[in-house]
Coordinates of N, CA and C in Angstrom, one line a residue:
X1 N 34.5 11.4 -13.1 CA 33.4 10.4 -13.3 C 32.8 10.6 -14.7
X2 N 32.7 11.9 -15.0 CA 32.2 12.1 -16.7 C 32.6 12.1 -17.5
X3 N 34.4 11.9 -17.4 CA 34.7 10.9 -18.5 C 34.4 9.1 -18.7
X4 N 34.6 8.9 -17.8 CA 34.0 7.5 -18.1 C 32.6 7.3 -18.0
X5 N 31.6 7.9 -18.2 CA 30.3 8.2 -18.1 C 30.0 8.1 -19.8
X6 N 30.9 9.7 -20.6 CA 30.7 9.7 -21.7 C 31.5 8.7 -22.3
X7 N 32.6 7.9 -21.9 CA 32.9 6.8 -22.7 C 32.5 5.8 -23.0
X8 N 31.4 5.0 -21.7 CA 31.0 3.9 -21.8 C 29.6 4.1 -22.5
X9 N 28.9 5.4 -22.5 CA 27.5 6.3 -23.2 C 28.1 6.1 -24.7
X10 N 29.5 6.3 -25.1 CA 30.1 6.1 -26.4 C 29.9 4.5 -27.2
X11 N 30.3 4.0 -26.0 CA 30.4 2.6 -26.4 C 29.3 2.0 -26.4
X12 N 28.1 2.6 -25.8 CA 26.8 1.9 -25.7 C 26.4 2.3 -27.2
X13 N 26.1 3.4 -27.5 CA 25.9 4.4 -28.8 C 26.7 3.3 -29.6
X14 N 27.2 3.1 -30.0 CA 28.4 2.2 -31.1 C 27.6 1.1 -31.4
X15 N 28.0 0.4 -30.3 CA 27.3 -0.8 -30.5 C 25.3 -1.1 -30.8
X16 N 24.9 -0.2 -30.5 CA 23.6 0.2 -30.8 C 23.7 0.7 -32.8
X17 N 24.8 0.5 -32.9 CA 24.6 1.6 -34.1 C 24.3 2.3 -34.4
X18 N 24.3 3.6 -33.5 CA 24.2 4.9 -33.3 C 25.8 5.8 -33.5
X19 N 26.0 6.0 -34.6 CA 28.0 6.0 -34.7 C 27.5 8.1 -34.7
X20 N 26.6 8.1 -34.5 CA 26.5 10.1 -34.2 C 26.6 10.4 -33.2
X21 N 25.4 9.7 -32.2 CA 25.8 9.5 -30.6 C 26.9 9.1 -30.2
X22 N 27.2 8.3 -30.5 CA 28.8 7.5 -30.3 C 29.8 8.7 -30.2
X23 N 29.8 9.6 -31.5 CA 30.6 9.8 -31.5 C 30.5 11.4 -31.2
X24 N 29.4 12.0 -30.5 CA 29.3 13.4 -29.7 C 29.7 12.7 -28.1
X25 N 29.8 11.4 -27.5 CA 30.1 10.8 -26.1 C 32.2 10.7 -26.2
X26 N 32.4 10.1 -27.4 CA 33.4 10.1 -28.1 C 34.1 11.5 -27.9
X27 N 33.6 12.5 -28.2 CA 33.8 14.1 -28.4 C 34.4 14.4 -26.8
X28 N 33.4 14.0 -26.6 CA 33.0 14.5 -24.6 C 34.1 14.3 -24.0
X29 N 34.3 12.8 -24.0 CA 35.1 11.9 -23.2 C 36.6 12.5 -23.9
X30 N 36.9 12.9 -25.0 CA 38.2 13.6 -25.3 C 38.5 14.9 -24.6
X31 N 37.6 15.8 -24.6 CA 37.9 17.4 -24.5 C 37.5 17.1 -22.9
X32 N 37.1 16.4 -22.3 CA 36.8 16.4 -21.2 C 38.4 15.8 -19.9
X33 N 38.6 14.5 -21.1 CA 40.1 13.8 -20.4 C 41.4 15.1 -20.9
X34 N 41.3 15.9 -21.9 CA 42.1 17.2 -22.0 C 42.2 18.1 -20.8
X35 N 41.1 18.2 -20.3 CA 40.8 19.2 -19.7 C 41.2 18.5 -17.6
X36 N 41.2 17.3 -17.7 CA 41.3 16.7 -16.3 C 42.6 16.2 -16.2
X37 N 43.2 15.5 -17.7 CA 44.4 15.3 -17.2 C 45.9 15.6 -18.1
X38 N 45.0 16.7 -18.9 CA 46.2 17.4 -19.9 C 46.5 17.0 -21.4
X39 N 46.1 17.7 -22.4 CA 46.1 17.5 -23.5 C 47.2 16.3 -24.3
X40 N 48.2 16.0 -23.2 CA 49.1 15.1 -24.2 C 48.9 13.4 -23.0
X41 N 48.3 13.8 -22.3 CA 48.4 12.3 -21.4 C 48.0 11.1 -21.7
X42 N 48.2 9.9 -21.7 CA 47.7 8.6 -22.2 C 46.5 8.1 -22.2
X43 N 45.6 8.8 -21.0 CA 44.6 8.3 -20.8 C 43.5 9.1 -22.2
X44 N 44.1 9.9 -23.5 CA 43.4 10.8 -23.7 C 43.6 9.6 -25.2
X45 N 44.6 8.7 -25.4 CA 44.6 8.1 -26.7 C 43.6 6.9 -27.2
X46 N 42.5 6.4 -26.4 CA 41.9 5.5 -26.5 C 40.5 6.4 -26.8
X47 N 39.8 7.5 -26.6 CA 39.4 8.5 -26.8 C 39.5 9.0 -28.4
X48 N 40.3 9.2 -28.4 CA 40.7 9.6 -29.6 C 40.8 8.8 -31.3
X49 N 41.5 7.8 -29.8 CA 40.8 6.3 -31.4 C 39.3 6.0 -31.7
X50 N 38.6 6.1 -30.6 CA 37.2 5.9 -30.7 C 36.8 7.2 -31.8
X51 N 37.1 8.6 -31.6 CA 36.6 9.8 -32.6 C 37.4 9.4 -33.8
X52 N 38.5 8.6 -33.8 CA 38.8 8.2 -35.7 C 37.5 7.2 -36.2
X53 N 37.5 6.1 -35.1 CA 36.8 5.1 -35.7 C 35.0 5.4 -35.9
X54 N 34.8 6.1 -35.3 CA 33.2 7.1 -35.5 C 32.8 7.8 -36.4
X55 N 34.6 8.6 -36.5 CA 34.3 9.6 -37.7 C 34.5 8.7 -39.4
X56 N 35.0 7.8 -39.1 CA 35.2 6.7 -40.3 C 33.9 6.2 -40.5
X57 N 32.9 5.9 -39.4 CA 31.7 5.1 -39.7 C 30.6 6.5 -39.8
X58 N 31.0 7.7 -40.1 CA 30.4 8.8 -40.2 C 30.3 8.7 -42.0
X59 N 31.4 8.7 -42.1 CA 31.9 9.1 -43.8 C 32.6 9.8 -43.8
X60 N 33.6 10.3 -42.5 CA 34.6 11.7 -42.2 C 35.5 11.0 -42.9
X61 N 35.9 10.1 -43.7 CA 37.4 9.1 -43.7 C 38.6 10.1 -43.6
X62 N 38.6 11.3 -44.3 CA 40.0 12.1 -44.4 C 40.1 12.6 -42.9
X63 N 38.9 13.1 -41.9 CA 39.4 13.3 -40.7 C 39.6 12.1 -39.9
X64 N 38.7 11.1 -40.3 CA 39.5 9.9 -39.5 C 40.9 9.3 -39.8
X65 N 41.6 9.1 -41.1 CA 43.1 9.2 -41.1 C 43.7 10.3 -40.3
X66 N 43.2 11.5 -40.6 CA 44.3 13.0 -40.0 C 44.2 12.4 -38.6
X67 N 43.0 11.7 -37.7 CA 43.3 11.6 -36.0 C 43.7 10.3 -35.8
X68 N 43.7 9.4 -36.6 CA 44.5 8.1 -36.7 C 46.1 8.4 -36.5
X69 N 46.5 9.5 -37.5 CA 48.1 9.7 -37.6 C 48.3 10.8 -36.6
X70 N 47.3 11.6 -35.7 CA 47.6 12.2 -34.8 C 47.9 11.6 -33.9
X71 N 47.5 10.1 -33.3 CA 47.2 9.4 -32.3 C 48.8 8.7 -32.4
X72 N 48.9 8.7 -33.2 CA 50.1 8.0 -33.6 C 51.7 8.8 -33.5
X73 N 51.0 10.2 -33.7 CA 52.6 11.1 -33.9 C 52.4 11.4 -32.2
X74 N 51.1 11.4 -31.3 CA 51.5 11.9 -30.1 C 51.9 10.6 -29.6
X75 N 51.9 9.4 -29.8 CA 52.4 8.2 -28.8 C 53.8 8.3 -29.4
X76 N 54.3 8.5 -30.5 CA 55.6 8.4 -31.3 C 56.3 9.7 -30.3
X77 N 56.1 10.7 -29.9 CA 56.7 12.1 -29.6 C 56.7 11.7 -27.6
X78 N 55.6 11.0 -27.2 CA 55.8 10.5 -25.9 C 57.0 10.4 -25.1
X79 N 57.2 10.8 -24.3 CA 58.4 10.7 -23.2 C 58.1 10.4 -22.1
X80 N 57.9 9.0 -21.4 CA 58.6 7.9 -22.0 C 57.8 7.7 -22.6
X81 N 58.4 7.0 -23.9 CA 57.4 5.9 -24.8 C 56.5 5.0 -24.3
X82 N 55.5 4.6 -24.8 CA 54.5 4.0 -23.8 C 54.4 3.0 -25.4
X83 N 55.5 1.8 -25.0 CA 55.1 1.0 -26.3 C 53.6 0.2 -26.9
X84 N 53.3 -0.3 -25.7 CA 51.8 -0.8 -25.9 C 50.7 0.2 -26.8
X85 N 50.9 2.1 -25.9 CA 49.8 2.3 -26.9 C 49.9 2.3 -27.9
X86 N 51.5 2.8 -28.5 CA 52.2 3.2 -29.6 C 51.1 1.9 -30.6
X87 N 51.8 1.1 -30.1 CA 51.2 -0.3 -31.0 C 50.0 -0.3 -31.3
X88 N 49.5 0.2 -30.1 CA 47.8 0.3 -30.6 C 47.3 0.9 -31.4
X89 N 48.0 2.0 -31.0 CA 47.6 3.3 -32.5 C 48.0 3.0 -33.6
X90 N 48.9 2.2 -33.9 CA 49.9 1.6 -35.2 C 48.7 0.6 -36.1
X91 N 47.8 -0.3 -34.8 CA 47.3 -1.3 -35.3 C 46.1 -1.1 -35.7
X92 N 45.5 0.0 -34.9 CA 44.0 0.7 -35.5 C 44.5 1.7 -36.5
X93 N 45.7 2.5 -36.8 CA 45.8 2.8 -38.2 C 45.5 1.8 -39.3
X94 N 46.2 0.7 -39.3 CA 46.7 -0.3 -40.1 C 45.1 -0.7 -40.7
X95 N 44.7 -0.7 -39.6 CA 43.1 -1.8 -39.6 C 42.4 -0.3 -40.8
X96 N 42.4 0.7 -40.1 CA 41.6 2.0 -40.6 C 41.8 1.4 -42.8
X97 N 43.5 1.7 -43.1 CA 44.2 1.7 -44.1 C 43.2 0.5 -44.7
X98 N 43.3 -0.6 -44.1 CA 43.2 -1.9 -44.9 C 41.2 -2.1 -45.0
X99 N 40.0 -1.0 -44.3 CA 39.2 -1.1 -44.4 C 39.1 -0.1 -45.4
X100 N 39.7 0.9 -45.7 CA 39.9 1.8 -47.4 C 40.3 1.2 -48.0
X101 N 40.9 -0.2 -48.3 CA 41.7 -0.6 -49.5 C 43.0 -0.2 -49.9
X102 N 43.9 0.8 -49.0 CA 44.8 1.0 -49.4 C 46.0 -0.1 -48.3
X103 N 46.5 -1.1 -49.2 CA 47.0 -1.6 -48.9 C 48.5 -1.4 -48.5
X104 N 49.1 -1.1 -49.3 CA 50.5 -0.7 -48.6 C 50.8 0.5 -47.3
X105 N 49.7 1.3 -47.2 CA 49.4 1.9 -46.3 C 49.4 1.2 -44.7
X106 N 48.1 0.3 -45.1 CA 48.0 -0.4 -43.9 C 49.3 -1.8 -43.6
X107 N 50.0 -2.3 -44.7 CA 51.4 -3.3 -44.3 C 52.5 -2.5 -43.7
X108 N 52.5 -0.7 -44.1 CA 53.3 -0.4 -43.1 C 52.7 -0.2 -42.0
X109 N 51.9 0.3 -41.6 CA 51.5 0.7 -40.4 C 51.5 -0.5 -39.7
X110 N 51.1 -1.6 -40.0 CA 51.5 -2.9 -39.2 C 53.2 -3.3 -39.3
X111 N 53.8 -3.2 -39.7 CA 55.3 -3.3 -39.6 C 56.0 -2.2 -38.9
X112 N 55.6 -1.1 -38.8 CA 55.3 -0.6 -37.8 C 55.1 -0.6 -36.6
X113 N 54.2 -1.4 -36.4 CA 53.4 -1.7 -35.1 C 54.3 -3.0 -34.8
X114 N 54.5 -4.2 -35.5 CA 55.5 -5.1 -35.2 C 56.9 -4.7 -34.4
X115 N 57.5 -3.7 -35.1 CA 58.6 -3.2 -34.4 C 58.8 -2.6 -32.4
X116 N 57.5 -2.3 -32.1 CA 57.3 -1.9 -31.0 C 56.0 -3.2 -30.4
X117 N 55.5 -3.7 -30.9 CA 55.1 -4.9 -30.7 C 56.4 -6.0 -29.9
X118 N 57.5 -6.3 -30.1 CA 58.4 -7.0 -30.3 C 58.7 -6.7 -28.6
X119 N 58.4 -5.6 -28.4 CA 59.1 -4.8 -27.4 C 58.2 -5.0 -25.8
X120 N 57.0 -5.5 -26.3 CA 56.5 -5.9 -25.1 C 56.4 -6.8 -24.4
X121 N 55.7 -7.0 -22.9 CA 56.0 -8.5 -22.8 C 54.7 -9.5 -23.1
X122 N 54.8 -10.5 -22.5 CA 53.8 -11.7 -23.7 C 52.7 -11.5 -23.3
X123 N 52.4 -10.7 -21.9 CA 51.0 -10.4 -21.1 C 50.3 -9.4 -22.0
X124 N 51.3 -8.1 -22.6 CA 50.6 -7.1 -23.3 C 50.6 -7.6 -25.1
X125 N 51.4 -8.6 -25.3 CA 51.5 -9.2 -26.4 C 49.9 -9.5 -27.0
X126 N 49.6 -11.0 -25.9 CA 48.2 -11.3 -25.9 C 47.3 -10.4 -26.0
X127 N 47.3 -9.0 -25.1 CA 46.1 -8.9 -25.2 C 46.0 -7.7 -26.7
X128 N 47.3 -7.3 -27.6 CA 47.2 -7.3 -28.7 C 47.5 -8.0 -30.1
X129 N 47.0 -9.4 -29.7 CA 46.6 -10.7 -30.1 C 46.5 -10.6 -31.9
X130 N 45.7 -9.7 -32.0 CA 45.3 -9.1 -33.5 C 46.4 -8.8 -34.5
X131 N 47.3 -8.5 -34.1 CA 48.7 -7.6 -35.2 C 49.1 -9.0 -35.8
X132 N 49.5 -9.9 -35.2 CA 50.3 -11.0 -36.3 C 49.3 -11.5 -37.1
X133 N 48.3 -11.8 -36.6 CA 46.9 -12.1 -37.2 C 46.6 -11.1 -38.7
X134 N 46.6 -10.0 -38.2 CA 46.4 -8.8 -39.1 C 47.1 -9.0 -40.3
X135 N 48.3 -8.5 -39.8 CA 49.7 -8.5 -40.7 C 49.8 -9.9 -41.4
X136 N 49.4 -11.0 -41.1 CA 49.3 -12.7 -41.8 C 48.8 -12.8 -42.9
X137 N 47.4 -12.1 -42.1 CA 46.0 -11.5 -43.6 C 46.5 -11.0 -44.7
X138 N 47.0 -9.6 -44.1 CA 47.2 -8.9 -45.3 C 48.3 -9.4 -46.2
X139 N 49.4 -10.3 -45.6 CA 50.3 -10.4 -46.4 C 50.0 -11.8 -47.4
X140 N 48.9 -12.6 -47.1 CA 48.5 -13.6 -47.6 C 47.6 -13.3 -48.9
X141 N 46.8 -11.8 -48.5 CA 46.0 -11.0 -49.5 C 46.8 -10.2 -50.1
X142 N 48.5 -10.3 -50.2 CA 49.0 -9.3 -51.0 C 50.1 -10.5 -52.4
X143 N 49.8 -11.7 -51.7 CA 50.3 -12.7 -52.5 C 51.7 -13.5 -51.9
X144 N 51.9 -12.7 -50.9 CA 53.0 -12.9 -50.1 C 53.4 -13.9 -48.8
X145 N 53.2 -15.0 -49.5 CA 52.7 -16.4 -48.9 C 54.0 -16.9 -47.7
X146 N 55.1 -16.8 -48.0 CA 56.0 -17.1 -47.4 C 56.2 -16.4 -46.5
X147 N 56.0 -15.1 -46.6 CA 56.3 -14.0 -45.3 C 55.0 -14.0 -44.5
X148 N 54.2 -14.1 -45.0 CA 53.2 -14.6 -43.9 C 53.2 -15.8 -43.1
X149 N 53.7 -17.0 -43.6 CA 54.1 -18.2 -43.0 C 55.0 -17.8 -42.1
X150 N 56.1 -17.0 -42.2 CA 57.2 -16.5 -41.3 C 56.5 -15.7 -40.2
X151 N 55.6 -15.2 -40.8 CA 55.1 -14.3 -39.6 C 54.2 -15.0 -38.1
X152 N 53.4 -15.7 -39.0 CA 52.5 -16.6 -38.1 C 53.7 -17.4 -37.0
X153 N 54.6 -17.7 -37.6 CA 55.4 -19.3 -37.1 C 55.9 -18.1 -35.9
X154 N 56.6 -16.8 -36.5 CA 57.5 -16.1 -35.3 C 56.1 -15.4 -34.3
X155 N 54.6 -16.0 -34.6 CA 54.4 -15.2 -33.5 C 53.0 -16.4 -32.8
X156 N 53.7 -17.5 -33.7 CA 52.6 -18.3 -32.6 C 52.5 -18.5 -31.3
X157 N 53.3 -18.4 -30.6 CA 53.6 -18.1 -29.4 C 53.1 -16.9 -28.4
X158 N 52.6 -16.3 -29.3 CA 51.3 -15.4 -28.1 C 50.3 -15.9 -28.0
X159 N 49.8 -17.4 -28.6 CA 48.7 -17.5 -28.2 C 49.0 -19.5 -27.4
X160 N 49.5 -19.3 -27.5 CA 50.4 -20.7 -26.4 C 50.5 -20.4 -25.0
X161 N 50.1 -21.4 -24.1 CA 50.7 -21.5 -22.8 C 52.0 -21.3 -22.3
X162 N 51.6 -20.7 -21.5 CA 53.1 -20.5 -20.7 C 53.0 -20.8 -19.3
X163 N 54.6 -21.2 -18.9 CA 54.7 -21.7 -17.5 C 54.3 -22.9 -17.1
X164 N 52.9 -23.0 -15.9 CA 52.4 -24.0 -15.9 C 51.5 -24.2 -16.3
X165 N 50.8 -23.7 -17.5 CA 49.6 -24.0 -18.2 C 50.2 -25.0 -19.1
X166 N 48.7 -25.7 -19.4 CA 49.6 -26.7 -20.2 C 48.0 -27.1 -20.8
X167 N 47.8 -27.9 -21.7 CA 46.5 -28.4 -21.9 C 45.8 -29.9 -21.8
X168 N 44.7 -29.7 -21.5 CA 44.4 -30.8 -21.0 C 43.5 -31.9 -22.0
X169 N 43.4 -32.9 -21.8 CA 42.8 -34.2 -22.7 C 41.6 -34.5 -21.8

């Protein structure tokens, strides 16, 4: 119960704009889910993105890249691969990259993230809605007009009905 205690104390702290608090709950909620369900387990990678994204709104940025690409080499080394988080870590790098300015950094790490994106189904697709969107942006801000048109067209379809949805007038 005290990890989700210190996570959601994390996420209150955040959104308060308290990114110090945030991110000693942030701390907790990591060394805490280490300690209950083992240093390499899944439940320990959403934790850990929160301590990049804290330590980035700290002014840590070089330890927020070093746990960005940690988050990233432990879902990459996973057995089995767990594509969804993989992607996730891929997409909060990407996002990290492209709020430094370094741009080719962050178009790989989203092509990256595309590649194991591709791999899920449309349920986990949606609810990482953001990557084609992302990767659109950036390719539209890198002057690269046609590949972003390609991108959008091959991924409008996560945000489309399916089945029997349909829309109404």
């Amino acid at each position: 119960d005290l990890v989700f205690i210190h996570h959601y104390l994390g996420l209150c702290y955040a959104h308060l704009k308290q990114p110090e608090k945030a991110h000693e709950h942030y701390q907790t909620t990591y060394e805490l889910g280490k300690k209950v369900h083992g240093d390499q387990h899944h439940k320990n990678t959403a934790p850990l993105l929160n301590i990049a994204r804290s330590s980035e709104q700290l002014g840590k940025v070089d330890r927020a890249e070093a746990l960005y690409k940690e988050a990233v080499q432990i879902e990459e080394k996973r057995t089995p691969r767990h594509p969804y988080l993989l992607t996730d870590c891929l997409i909060e790098q990407g996002h990290f990259y492209q709020r430094q300015k370094k741009t080719a950094e962050a178009e790989a790490a989203y092509r990256k993230a595309l590649e194991s994106y591709d791999k899920l189904s449309a349920h986990l697709k949606r609810r990482l809605y953001e990557l084609p969107i992302a990767m659109t942006h950036l390719l539209k801000e890198s002057g690269k007009e046609e590949e972003a048109e390609e991108v959008s067209r091959r991924y409008l379809h996560v945000h489309t009905p399916h089945g029997e949805e349909h829309f109404r007038m």
